[in-house]
mmCIF file of C-alpha atoms and ligand atoms in Angstrom:
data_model
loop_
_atom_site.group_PDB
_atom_site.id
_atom_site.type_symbol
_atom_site.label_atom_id
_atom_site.label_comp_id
_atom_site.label_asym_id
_atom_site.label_seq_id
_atom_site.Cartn_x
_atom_site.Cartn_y
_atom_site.Cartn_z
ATOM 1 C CA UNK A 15 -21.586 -8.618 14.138
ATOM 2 C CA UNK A 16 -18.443 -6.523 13.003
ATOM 3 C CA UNK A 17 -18.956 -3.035 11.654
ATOM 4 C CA UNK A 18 -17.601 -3.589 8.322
ATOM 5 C CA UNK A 19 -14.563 -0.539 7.036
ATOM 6 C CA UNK A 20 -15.375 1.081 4.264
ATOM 7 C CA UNK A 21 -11.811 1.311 2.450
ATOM 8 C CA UNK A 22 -13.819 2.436 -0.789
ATOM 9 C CA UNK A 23 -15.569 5.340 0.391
ATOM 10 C CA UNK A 24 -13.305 6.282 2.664
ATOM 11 C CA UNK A 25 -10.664 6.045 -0.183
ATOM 12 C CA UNK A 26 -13.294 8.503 -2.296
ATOM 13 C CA UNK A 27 -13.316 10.645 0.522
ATOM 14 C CA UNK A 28 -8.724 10.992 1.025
ATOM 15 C CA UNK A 29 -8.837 11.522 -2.904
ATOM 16 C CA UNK A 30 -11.112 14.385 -2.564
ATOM 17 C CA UNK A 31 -8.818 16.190 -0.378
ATOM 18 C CA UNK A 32 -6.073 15.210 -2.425
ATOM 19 C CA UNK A 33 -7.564 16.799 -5.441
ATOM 20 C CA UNK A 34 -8.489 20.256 -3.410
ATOM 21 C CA UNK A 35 -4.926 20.914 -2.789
ATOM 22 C CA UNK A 36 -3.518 19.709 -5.644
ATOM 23 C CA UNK A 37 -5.352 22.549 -7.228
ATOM 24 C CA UNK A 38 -3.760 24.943 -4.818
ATOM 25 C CA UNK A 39 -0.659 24.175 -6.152
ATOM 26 C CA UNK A 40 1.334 26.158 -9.355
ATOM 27 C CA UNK A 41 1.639 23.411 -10.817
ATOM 28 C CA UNK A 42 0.190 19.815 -10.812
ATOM 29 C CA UNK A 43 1.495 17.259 -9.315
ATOM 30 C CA UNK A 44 2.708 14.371 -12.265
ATOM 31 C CA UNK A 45 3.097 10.822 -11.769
ATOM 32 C CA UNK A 46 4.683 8.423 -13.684
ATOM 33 C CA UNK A 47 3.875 4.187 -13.725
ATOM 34 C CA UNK A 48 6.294 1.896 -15.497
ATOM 35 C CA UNK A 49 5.072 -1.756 -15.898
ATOM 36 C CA UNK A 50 7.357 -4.460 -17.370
ATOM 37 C CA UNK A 51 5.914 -7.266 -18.700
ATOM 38 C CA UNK A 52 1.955 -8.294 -19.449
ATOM 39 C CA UNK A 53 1.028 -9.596 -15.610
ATOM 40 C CA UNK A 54 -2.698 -9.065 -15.774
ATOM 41 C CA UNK A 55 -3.178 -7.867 -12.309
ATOM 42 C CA UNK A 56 -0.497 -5.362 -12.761
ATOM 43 C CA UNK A 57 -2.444 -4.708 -15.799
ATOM 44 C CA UNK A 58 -5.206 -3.845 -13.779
ATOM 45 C CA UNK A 59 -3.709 -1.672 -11.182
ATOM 46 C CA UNK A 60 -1.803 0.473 -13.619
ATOM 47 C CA UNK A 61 -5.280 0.813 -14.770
ATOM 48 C CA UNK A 62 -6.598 1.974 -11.702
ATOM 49 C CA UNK A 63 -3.602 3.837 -11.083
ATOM 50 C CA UNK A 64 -4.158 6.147 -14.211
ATOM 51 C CA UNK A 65 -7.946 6.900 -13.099
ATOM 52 C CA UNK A 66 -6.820 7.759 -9.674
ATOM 53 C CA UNK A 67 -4.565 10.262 -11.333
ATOM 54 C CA UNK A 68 -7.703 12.054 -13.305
ATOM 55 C CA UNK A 69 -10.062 11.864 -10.755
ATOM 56 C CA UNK A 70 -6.908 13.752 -7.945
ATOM 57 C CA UNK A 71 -6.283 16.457 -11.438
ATOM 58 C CA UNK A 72 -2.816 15.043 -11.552
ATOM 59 C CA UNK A 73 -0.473 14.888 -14.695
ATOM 60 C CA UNK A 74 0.130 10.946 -15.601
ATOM 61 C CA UNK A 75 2.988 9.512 -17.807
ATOM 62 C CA UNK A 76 2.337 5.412 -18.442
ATOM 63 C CA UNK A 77 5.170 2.794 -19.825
ATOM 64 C CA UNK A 78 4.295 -0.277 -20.572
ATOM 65 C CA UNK A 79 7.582 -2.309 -21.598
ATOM 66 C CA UNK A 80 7.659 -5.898 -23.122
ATOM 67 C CA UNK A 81 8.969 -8.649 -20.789
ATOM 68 C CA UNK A 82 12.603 -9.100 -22.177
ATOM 69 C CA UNK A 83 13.444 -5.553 -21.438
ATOM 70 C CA UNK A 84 17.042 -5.098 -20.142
ATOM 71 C CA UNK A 85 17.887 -4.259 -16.911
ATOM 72 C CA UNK A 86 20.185 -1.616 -18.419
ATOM 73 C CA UNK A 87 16.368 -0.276 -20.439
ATOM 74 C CA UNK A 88 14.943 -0.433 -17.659
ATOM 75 C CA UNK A 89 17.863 1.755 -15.281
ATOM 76 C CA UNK A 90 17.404 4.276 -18.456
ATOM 77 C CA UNK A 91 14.082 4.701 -18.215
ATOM 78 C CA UNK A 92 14.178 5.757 -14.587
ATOM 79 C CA UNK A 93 16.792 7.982 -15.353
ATOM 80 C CA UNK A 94 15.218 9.841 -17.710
ATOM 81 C CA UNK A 95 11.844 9.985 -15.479
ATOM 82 C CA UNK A 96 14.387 10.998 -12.528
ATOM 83 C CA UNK A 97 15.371 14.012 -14.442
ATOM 84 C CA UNK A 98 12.000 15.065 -15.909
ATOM 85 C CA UNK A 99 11.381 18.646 -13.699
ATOM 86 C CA UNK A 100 6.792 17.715 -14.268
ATOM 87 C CA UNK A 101 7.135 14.148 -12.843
ATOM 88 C CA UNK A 102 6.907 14.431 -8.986
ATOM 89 C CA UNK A 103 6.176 9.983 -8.395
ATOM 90 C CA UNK A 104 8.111 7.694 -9.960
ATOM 91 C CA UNK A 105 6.091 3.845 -9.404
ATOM 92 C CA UNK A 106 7.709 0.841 -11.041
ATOM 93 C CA UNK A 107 4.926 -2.018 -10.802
ATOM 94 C CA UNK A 108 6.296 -5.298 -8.854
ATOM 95 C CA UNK A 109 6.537 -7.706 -9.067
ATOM 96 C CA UNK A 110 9.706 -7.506 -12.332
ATOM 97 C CA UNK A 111 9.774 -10.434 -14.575
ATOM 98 C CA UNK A 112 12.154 -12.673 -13.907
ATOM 99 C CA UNK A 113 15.759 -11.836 -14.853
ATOM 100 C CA UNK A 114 15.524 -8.363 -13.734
ATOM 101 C CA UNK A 115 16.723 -7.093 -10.034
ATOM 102 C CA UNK A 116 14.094 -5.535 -8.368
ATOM 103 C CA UNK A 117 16.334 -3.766 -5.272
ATOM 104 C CA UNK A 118 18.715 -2.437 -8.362
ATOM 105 C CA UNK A 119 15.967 -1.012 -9.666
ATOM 106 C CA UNK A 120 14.485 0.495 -6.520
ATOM 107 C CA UNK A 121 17.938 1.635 -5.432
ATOM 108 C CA UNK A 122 18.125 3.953 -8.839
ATOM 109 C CA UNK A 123 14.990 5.728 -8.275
ATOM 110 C CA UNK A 124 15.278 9.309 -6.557
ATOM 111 C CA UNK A 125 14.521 8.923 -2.482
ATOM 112 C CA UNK A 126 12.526 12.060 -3.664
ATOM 113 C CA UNK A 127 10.543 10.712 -6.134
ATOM 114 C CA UNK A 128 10.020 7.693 -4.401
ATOM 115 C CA UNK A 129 6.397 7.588 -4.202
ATOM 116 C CA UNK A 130 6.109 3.771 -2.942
ATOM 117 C CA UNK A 131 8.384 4.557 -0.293
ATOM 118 C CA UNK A 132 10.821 1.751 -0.890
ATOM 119 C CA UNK A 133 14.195 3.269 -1.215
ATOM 120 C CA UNK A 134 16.094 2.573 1.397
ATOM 121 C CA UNK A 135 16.469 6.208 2.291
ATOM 122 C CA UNK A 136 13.070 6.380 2.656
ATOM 123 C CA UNK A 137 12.534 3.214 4.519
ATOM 124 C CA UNK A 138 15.143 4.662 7.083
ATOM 125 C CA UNK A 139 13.700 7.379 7.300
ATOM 126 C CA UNK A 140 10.464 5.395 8.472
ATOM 127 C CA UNK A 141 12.419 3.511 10.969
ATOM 128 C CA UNK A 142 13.282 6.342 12.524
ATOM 129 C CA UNK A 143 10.202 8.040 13.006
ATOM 130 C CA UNK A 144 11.128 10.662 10.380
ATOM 131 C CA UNK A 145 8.785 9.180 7.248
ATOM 132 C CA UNK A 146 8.391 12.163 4.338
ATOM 133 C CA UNK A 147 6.500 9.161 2.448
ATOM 134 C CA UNK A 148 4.015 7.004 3.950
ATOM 135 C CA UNK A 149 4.683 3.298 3.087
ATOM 136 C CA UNK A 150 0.954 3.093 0.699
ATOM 137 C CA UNK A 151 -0.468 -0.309 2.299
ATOM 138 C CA UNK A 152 0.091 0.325 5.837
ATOM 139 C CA UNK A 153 -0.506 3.907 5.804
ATOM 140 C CA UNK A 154 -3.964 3.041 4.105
ATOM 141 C CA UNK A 155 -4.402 0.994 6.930
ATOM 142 C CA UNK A 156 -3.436 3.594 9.090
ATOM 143 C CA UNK A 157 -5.609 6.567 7.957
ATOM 144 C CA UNK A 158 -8.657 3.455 8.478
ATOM 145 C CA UNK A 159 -7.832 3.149 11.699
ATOM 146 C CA UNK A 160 -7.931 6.911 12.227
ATOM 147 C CA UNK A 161 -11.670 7.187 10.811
ATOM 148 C CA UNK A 162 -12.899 4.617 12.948
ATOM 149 C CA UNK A 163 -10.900 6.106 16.387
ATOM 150 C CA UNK A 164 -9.051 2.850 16.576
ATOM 151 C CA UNK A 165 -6.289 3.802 18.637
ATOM 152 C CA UNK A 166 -3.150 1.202 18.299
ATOM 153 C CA UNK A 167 -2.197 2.971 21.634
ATOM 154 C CA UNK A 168 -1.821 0.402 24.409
ATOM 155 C CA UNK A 169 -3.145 -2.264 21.972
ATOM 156 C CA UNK A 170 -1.823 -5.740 21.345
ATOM 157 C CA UNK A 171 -1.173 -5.847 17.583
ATOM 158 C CA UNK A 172 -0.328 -8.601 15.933
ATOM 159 C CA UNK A 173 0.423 -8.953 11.770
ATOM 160 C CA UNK A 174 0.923 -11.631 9.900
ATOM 161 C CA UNK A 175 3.506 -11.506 7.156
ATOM 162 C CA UNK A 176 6.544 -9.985 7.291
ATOM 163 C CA UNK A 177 6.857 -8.620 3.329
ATOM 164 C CA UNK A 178 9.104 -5.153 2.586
ATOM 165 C CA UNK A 179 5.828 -4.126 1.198
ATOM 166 C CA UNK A 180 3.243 -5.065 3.883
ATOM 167 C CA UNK A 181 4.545 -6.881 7.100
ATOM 168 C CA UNK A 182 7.017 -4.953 7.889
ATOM 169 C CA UNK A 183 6.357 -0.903 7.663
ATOM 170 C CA UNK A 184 2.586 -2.248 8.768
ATOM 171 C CA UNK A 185 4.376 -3.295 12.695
ATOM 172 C CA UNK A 186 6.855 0.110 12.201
ATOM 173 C CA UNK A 187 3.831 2.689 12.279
ATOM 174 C CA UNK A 188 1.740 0.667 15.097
ATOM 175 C CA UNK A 189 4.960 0.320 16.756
ATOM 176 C CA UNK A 190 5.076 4.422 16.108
ATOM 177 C CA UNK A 191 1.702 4.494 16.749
ATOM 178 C CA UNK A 192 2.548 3.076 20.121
ATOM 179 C CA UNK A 193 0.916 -0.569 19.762
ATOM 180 C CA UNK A 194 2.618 -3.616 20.816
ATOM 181 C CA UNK A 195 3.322 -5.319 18.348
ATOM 182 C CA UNK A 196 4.340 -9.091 17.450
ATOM 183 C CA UNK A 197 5.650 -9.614 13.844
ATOM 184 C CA UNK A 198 4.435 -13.419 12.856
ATOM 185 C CA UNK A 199 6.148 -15.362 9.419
ATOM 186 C CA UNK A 200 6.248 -18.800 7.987
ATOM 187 C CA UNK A 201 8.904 -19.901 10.526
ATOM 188 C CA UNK A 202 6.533 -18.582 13.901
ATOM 189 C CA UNK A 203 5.412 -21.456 16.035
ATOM 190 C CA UNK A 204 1.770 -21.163 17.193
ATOM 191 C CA UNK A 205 1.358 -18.309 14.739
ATOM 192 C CA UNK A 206 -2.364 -19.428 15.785
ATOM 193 C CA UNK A 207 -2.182 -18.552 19.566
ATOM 194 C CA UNK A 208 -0.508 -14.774 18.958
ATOM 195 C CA UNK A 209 -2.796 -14.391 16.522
ATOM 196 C CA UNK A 210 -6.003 -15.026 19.047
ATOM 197 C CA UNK A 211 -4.210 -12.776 21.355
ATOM 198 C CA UNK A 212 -4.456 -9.594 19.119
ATOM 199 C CA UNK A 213 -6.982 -6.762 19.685
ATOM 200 C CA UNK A 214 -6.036 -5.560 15.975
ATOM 201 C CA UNK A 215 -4.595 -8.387 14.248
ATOM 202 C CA UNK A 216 -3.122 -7.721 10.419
ATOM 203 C CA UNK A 217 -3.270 -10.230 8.016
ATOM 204 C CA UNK A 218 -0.862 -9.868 4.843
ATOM 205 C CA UNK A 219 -0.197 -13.347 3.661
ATOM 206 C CA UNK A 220 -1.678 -14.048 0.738
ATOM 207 C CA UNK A 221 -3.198 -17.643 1.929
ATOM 208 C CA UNK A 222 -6.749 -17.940 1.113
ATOM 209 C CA UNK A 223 -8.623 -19.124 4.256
ATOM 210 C CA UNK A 224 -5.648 -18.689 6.625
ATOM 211 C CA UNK A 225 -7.631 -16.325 9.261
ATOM 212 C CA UNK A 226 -10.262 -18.682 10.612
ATOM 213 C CA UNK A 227 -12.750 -17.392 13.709
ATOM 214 C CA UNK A 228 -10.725 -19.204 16.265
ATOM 215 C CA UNK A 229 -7.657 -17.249 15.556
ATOM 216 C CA UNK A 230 -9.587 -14.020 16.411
ATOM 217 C CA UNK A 231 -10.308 -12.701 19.727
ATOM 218 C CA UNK A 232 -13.670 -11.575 20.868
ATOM 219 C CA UNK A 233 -14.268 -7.751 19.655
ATOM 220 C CA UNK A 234 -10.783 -8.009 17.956
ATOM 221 C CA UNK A 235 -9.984 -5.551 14.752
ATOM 222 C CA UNK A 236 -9.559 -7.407 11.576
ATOM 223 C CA UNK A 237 -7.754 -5.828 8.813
ATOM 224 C CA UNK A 238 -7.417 -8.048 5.786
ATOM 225 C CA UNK A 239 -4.351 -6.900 3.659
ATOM 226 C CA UNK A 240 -4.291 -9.727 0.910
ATOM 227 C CA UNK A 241 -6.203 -10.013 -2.557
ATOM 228 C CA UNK A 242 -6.200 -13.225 -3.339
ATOM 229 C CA UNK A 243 -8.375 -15.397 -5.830
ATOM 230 C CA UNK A 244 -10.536 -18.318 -4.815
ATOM 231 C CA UNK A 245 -11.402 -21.843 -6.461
ATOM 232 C CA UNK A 246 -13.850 -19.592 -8.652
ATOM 233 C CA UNK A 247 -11.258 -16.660 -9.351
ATOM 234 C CA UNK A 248 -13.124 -14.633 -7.229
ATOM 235 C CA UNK A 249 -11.434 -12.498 -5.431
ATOM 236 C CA UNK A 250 -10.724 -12.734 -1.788
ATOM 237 C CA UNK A 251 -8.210 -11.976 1.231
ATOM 238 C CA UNK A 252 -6.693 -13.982 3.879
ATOM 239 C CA UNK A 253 -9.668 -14.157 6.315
ATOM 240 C CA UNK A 254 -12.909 -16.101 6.368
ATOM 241 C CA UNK A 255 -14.768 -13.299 6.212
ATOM 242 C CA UNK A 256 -18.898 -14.531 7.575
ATOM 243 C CA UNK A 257 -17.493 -16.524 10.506
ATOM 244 C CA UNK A 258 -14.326 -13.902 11.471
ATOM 245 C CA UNK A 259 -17.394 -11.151 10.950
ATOM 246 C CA UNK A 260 -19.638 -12.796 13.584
ATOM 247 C CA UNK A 261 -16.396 -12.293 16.460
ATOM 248 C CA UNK A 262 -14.483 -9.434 15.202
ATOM 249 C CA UNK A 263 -15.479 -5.902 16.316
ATOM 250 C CA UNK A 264 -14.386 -4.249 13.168
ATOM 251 C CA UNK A 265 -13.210 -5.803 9.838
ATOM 252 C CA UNK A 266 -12.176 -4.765 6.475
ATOM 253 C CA UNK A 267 -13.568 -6.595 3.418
ATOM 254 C CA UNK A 268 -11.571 -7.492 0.152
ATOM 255 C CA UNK A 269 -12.381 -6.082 -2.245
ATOM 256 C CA UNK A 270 -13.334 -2.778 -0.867
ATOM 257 C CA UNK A 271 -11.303 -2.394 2.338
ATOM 258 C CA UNK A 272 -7.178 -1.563 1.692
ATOM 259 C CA UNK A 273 -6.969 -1.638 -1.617
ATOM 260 C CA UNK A 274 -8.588 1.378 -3.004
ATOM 261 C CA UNK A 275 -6.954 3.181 0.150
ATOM 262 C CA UNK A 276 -3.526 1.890 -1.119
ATOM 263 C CA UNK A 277 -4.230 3.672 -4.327
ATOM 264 C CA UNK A 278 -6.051 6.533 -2.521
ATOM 265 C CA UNK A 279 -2.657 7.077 -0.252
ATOM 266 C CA UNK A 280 -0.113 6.682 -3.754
ATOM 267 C CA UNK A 281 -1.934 10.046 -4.820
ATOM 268 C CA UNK A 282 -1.212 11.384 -1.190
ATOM 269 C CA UNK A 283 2.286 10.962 -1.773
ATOM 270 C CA UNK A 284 2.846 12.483 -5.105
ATOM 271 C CA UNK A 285 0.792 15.843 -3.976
ATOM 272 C CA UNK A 286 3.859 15.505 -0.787
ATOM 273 C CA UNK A 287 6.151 15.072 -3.532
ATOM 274 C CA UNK A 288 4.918 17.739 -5.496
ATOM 275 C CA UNK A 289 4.805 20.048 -2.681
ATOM 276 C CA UNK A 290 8.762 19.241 -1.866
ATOM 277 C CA UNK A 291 9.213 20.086 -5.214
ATOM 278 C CA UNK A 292 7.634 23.036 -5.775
ATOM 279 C CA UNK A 293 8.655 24.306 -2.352
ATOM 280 C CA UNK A 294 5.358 24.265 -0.731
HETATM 281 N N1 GUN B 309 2.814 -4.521 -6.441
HETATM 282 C C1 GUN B 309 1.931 -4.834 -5.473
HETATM 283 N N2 GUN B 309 1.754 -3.802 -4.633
HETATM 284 C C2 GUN B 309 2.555 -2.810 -5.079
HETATM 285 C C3 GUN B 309 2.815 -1.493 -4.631
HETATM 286 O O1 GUN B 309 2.280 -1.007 -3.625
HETATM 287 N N3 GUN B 309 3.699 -0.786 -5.370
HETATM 288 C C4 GUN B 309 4.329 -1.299 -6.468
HETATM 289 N N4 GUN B 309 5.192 -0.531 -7.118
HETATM 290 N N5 GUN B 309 4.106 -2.515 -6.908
HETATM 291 C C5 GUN B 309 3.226 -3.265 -6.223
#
């Protein structure tokens, strides 16, 4: 039976360290979320997002802006939260509703603000090997790997879904990380094979059911990545959790494996951010 990650107390435990420097600081480190729209899991996270803030002693600014809101609003807001000298993180909530363009929007927000880490100047700068963000999914998923002394090193790694968001930074810092690493999408053939092949295998889909126990390799490294709902609304992730659990080595549950360590690594970035700003 895999040991199961503990995303939420390990989350707990990145936030506390977050908060004790944050106090070090002359000033604290501000974040701002802007939501468009009335998505209800956005709803939720921007929750989250604003508890995160009190429980790290951080300064939080929240915009919540109805659906028909103009791209030109929208590119005015972010200008104004670009300028404001006590707002270190500047997160716009995706997805946008429809009619607004998400990359314009991205593109406008300062590379130093950039909290999320998708600007491209940030993203570059991840390419590289030169990150001053960490991309919040995969880095979560990194720091869990840490904790556990999973070393990518050497490793066969092998993700599935190749999002901006997810798939993609996720193979960049086990590539950095120095894992080999396959990148599987919706056009893969056998996605089923590489995936059996993996000894930490990354599933960020979004397909309830997709990971099934004969896609996972004896004493393999499961990291689910997706939060998806079930028949019942429950929610759930991309693998079948009891029967992957019985093969796997290690595995992350949903809820309570990446996603509070998403949240937990946002905070990590605006204390960076505030720390560039301040001159720290
Ligand atoms: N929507 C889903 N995940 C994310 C995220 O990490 N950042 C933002 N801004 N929106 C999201």
């Amino acid at each position: 039976m895999a040991t199961l990650i503990d995303g939420k107390k390990l989350a707990a435990k990145l936030k506390e360290t977050v908060r004790a420097e944050a106090q070090l600081l002359p000033r604290r480190p501000g974040l701002a979320v802007v939501l468009v729209g009335d998505d209800p899991a956005s709803r939720v996270y921007v929750t989250s997002k604003r508890r995160d803030c009190e429980e790290c002693g951080f300064y939080s600014e929240e915009y919540a802006l109805p659906a028909q809101t103009t791209q030109a609003e929208l590119a005015a807001l972010v200008d104004e939260l670009n300028g404001k000298g006590h707002i270190d993180g500047i997160l716009v909530q995706l997805p946008l509703p429809k009619g607004l363009d998400e990359r314009k929007v991205l593109l406008s927000i300062d590379p130093g603000k950039d909290v999320d880490c998708f600007h491209p100047h940030n993203v570059g700068q991840l390419t590289i090997g030169t990150p001053v963000f960490q991309p919040c999914t995969p880095g979560g998923v990194m720091e869990m790997l840490r904790e556990y002394e999973i070393d990518p090193e050497g490793k066969r790694c092998v993700v599935l879904g190749r999002s901006n968001i997810v798939g993609k930074p996720m193979a960049l810092l086990l590539l950095h990380a120095n894992g080999t690493v396959v990148l599987c999408h919706s056009k893969t053939p056998d996605m089923k094979a590489l995936a059996a092949s993996a000894d930490i295998l990354v599933s960020a889909v979004g397909r309830t059911g997709l990971v099934t126990a004969d896609m996972v390799k004896e004493g393999a490294v499961v990291i689910d990545v997706a939060m998806n709902r079930d028949e019942n609304g429950k929610l759930c992730g991309d693998v079948c959790f009891e029967e992957v659990a019985s093969k796997a080595s290690y595995i992350t549950p949903v809820p309570g494996g990446v996603g509070p360590m998403t949240r937990a690594m946002l905070m990590k970035n605006t204390l960076t951010a505030a720390k560039l700003h301040q001159g720290v």
